[in-house]
Coordinates of C-alpha atoms in Angstrom, one line a residue:
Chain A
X25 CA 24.6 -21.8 28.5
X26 CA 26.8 -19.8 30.3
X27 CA 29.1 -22.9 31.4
X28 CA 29.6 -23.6 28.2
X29 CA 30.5 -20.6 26.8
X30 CA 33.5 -20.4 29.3
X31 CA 34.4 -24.0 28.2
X32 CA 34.2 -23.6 24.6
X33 CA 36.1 -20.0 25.3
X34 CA 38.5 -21.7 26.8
X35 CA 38.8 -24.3 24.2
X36 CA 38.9 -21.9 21.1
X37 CA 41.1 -19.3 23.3
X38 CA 38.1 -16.7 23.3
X39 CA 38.2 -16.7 26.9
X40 CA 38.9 -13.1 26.7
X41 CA 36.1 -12.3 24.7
X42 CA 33.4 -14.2 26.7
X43 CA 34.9 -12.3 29.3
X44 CA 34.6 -8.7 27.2
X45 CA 31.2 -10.2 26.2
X46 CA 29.7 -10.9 29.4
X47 CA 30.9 -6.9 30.7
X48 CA 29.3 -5.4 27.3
X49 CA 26.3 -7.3 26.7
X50 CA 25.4 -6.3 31.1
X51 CA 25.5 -2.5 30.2
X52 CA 24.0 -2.8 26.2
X53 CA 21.1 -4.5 28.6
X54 CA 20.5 -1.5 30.5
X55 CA 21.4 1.1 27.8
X56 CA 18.8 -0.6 25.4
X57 CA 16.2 -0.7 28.5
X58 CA 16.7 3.0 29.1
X59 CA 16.8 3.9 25.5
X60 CA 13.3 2.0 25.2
X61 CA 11.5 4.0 27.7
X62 CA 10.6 7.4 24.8
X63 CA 9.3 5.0 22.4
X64 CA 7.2 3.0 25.0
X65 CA 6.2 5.8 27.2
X66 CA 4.4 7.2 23.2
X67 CA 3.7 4.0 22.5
X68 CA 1.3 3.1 25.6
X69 CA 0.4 6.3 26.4
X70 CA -1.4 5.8 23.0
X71 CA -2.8 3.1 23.9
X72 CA -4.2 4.3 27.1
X73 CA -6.1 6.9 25.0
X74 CA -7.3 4.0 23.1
X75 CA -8.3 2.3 25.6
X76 CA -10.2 5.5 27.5
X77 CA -11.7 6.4 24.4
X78 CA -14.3 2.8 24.5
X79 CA -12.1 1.2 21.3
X80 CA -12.4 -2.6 23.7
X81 CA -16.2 -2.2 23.5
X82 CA -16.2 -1.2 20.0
X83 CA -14.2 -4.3 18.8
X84 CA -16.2 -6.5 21.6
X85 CA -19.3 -5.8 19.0
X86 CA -17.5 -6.6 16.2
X87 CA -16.3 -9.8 17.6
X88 CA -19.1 -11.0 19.3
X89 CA -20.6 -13.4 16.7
X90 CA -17.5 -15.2 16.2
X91 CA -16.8 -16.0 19.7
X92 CA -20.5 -16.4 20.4
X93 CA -19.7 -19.4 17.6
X94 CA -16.2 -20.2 19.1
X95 CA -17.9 -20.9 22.5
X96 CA -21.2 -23.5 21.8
X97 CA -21.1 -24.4 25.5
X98 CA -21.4 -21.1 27.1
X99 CA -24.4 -19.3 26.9
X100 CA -24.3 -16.2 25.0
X101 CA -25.7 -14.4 27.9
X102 CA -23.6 -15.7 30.8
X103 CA -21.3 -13.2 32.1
X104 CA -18.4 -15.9 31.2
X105 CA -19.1 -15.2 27.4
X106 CA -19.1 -11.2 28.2
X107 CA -15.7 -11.3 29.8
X108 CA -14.2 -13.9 27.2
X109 CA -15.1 -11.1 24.4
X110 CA -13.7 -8.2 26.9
X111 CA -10.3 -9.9 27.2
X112 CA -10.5 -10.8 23.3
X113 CA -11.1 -7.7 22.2
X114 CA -8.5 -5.9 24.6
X115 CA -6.1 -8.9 22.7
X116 CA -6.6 -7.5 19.5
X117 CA -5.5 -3.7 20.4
X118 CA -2.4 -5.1 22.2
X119 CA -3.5 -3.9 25.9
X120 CA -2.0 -6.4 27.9
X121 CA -2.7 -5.0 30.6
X122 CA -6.3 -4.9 30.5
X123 CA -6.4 -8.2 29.0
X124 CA -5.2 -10.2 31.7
X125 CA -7.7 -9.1 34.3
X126 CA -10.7 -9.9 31.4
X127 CA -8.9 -13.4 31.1
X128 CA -8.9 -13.7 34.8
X129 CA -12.5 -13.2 35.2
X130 CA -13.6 -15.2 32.2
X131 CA -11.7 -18.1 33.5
X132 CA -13.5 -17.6 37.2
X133 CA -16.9 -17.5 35.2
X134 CA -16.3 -20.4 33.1
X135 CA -15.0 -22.4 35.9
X136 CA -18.8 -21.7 37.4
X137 CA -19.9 -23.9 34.3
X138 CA -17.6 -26.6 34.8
X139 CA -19.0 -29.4 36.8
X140 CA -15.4 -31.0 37.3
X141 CA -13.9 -28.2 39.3
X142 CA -10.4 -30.1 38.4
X143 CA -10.8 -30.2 35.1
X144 CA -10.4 -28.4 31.9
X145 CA -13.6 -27.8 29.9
X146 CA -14.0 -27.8 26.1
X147 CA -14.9 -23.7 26.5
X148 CA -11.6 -23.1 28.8
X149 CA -9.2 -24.8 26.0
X150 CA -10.2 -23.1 23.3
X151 CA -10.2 -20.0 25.4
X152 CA -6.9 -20.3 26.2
X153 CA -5.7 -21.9 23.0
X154 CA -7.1 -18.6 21.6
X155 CA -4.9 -16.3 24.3
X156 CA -1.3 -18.3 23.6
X157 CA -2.2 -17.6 19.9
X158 CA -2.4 -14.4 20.3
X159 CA -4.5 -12.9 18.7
X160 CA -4.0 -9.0 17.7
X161 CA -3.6 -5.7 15.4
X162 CA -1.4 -3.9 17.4
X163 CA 2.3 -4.4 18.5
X164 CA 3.3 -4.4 22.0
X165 CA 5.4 -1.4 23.1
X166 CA 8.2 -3.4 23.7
X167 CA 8.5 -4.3 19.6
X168 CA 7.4 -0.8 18.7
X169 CA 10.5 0.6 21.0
X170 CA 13.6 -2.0 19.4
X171 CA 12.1 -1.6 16.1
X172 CA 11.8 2.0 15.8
X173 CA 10.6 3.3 12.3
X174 CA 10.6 -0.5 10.7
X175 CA 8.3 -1.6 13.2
X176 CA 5.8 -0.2 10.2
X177 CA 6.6 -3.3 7.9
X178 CA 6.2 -5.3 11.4
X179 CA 2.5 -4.4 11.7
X180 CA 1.0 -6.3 8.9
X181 CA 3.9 -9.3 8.9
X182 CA 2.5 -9.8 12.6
X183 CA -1.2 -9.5 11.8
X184 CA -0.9 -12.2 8.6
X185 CA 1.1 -14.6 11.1
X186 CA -1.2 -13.7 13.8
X187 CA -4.0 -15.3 11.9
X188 CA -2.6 -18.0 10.8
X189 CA -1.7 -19.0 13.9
X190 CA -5.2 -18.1 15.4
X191 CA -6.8 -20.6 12.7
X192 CA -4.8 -23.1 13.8
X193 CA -5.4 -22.4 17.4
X194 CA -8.9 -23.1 16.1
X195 CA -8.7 -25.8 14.1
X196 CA -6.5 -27.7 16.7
X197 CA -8.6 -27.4 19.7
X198 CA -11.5 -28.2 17.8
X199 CA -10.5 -31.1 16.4
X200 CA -8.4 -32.3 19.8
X201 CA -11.4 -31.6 22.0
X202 CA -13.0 -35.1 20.3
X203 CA -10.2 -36.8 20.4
X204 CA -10.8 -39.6 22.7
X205 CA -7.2 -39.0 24.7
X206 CA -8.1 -35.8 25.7
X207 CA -11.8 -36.9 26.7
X208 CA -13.1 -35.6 30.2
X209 CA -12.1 -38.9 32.5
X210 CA -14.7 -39.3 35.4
X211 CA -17.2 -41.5 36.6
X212 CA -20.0 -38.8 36.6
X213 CA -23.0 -37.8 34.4
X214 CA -20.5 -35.6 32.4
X215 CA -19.0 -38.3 31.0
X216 CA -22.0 -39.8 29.9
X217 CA -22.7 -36.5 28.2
X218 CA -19.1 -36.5 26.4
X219 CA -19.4 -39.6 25.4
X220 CA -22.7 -39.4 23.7
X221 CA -21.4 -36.4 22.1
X222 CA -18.4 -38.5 20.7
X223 CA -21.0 -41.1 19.9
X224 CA -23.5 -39.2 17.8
X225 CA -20.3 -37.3 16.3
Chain B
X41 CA 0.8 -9.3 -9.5
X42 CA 2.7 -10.4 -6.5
X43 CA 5.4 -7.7 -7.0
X44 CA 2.9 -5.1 -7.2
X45 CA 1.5 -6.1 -3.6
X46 CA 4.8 -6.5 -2.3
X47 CA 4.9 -2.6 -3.4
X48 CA 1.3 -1.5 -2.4
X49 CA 2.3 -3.0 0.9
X50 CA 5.7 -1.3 1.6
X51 CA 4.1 2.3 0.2
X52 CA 1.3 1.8 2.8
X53 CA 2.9 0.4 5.8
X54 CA 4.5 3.6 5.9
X55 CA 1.6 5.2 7.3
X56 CA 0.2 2.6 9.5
X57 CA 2.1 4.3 13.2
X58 CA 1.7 8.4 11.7
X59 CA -2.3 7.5 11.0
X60 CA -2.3 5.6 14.7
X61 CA -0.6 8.6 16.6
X62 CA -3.1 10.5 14.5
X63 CA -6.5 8.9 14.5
X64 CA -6.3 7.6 18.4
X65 CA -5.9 10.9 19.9
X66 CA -8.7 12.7 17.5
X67 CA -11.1 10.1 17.9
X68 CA -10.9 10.3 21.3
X69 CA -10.9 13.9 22.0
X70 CA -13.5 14.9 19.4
X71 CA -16.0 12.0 19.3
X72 CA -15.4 10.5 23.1
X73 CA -14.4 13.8 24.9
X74 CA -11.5 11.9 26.5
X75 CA -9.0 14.3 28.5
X76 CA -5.9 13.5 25.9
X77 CA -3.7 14.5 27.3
X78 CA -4.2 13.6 31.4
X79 CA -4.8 9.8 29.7
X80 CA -1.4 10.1 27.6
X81 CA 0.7 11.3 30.8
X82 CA -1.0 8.1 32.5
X83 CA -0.4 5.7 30.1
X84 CA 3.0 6.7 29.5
X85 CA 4.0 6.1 33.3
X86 CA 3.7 2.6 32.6
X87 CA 6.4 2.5 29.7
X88 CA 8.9 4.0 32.3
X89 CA 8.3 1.3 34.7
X90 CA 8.0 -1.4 31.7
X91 CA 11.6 -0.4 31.3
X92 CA 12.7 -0.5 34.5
X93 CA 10.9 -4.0 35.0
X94 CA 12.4 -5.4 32.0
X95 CA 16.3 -4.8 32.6
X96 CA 16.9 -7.9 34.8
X97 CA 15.8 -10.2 31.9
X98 CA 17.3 -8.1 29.5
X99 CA 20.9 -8.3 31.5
X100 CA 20.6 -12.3 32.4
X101 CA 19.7 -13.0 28.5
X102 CA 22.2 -10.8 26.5
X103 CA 24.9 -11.2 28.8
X104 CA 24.6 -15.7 28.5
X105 CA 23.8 -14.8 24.6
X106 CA 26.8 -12.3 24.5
X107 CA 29.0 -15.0 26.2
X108 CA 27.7 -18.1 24.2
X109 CA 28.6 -15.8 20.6
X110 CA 31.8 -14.5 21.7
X111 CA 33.0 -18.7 23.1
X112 CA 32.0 -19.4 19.4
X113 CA 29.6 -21.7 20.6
X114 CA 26.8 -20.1 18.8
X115 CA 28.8 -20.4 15.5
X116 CA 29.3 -24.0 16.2
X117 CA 25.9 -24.4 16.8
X118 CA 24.3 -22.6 14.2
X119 CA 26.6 -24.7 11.4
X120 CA 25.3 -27.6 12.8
X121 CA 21.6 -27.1 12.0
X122 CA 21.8 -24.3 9.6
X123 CA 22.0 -27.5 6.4
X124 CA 18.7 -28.7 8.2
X125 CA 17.1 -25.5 8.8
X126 CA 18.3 -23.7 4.8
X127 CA 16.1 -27.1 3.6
X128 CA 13.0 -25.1 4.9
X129 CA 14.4 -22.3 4.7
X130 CA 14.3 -21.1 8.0
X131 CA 17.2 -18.7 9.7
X132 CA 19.5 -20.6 11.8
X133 CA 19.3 -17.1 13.9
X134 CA 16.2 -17.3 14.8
X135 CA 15.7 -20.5 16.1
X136 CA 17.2 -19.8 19.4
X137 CA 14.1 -17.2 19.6
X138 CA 11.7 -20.3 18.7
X139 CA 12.4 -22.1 20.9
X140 CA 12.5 -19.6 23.9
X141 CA 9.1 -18.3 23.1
X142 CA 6.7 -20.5 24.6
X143 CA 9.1 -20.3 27.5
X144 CA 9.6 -16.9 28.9
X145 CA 8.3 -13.5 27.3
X146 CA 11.5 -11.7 29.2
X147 CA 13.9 -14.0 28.1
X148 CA 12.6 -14.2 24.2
X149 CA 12.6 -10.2 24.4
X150 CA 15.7 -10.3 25.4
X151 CA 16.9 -12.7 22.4
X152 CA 14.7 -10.4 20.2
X153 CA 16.9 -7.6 21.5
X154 CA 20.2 -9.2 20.8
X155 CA 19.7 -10.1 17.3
X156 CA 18.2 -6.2 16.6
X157 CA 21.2 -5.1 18.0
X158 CA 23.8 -7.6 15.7
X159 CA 21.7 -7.6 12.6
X160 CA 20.0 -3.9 12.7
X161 CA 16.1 -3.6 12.8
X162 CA 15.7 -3.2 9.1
X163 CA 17.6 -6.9 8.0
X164 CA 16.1 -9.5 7.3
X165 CA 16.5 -11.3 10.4
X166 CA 14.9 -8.9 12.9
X167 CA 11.8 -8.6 10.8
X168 CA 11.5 -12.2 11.3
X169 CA 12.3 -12.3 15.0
X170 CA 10.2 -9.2 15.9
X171 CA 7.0 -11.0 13.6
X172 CA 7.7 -14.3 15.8
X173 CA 7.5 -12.2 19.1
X174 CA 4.3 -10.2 17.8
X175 CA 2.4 -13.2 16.6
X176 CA 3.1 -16.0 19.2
X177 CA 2.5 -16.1 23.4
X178 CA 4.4 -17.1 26.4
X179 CA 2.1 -20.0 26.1
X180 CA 3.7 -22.1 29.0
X181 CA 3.3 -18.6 31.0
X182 CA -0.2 -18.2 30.0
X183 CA -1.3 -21.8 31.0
X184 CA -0.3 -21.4 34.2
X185 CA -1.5 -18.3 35.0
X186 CA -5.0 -19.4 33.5
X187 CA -5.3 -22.6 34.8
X188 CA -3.6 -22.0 38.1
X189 CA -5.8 -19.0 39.3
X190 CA -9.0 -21.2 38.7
X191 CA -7.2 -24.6 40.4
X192 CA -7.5 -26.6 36.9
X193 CA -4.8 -29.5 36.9
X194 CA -6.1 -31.1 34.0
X195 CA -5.5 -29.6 31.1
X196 CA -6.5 -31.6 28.7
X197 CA -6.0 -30.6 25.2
X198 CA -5.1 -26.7 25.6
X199 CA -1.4 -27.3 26.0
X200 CA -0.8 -29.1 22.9
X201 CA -3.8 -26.8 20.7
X202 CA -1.2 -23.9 22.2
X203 CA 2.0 -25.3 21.4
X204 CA 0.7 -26.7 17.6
X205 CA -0.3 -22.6 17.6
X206 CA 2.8 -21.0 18.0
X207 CA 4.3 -23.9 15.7
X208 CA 2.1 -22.4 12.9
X209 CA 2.5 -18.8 13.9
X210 CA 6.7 -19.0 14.6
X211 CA 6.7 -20.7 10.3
X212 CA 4.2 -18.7 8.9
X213 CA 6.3 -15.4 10.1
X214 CA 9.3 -16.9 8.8
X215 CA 7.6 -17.4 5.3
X216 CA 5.3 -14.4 5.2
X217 CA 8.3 -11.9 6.1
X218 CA 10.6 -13.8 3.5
X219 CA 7.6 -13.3 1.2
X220 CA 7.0 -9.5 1.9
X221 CA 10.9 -8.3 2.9
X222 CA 13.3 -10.7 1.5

């Protein structure tokens, strides 16, 4: 990118500017940076309170059936389906932070279920299908900071996208996980299983 | 009908970060006993260092984005697919951001940044772009991550149920901020 910039500079006789560009845009990086740290430091100190005061386990209930629905393979009692609402539910309030280690452990605890220890199962796709989505309510700290007072309007354009793009998350790896291209490719009794499945589907 | 939702919804979203800053804090302190404010000084250590962490991205990014607008390659560029793009009436500016997305959450901020910066945070444009970033993953990132802590090399079908995600999520914000701001 960078390459051509100086050739198309040099081309158009902006060589000056790309020059002037590359000097400004190196400090506005760091000014903007610095002048995000107020906003964030509010912004995820928030959060942290949020996150103290139990609001994960409160929207872990809330969630619970759906994912309970979301995930036929794992048993609603294994510890796999406890972390999977954990790192869901810390999704949905934005805390990064603590969602990763959830998503960590989930993946550890469904990877106990899988029988093809090199293999995706059905439960880890739509798992992670569901985390790339995105699911969430609340803005990251980052978006809060640049957008300052407009990050308001932001709040509800992101939660209608949000879903939209969780349904399709849904609908995708729900519909993909029959395909037979994407079927579990082994000569072992979990094929035999998949393939009934796709049979009696 | 529409209009008057499109109202209802800008009156409104005026509250939604004052009744956050409010609500969080009381619920915690009165109906959870949660030290406030020891949490709050804790929690807002991390945006310093979130900062900090985030400059290298922000300088690689906005300097090669800086560069690429000032060459007038960007302008060349966007005129090429902007007749495409205006048919669905998406924002030649924000494609750039699309595509990065799925790529790198440092380097989309960084574009996200950049077109704040030029446009202002309350066009058109940045509403879009900061919607995009809200609503989508570093879903190449993610994969990895996932996958590679557990030793999973076969994916299967989670890459492409990701990518056909942030496909839907990257058009609806397009749609639903022209819809509500434009």
């Amino acid at each position: 990118m960078i390459l051509i910039s100086v050739i198309i500079g040099s081309i158009t006789g902006n060589i000056d500017e790309v020059t002037q560009a590359a000097i400004d845009s190196a400090k506005l990086a760091v000014e903007l940076a610095i002048g995000l740290i107020g906003i964030m430091a509010l912004w995820l100190g928030m959060m942290k309170i949020a996150e103290e005061s139990g609001l994960i386990q409160s929207i872990a209930k809330i969630i619970r059936p759906l994912v309970v629905w979301l995930f036929p393979e794992v048993p609603p009692d294994h510890p796999a389906m406890g972390a999977i609402i954990l790192n869901m539910a810390a999704n949905i309030l934005g805390l990064g932070n603590a969602a990763t280690p959830l998503g960590l452990k989930a993946m550890q605890e469904l990877q106990e279920l899988n029988p093809q220890k090199d293999t995706a199962t059905n439960a880890m796709c739509t798992f992670l299908a569901l985390n790339t989505s995105s699911v969430t309510l609340i803005l990251p700290a980052t978006v809060v900071g640049l957008m300052g007072i407009n990050a308001n309007q932001i709040f509800l354009s992101t939660i209608l996208a949000t879903t939209m793009s969780t349904i399709a998350a849904i609908i995708a790896v729900k519909s993909l996980e029959k395909s037979q291209r994407f079927a579990i490719q082994s000569p072992n009794k979990c094929e035999e299983i998949e393939e009934d499945r796709l049979i009696s589907k | 009908m529409i209009e008057s939702f499109v109202d209802i919804f800008n009156t409104s979203s005026k509250y939604v970060i004052p009744i956050l800053l409010a609500v969080i804090p009381f619920y915690a302190l009165v109906f959870k006993k949660v030290k406030v404010y020891e949490v709050f000084v804790e929690g807002a250590q991390d945006g310093f260092k979130i900062a900090i962490q985030i400059i290298p991205f922000l300088v690689a990014i906005l300097v090669a984005i800086g560069m690429f607008r000032a060459s007038g390659a960007l302008e060349i560029l966007i005129s090429f697919i902007s007749p495409i793009l205006n048919a669905i009436g998406f924002p030649a500016e924000n494609v750039l951001l699309a595509i990065m997305r799925p790529l790198s959450g440092g380097g989309s901020f960084g574009l996200l940044s950049d077109l704040v910066d030029k446009y202002g945070p309350d066009s058109l444009i940045a509403k879009i772009a900061a919607t995009m970033f809200g609503s989508t993953e570093t879903t190449f990132y993610v994969l990895a991550v996932y996958f590679g802590s557990v030793g999973i090399k076969k994916v299967r079908h989670a890459l492409i149920a990701g990518l056909i995600a942030d496909i839907v999520g990257i058009f609806s914000a397009v749609y639903i901020c022209r819809f509500l701001f434009g």
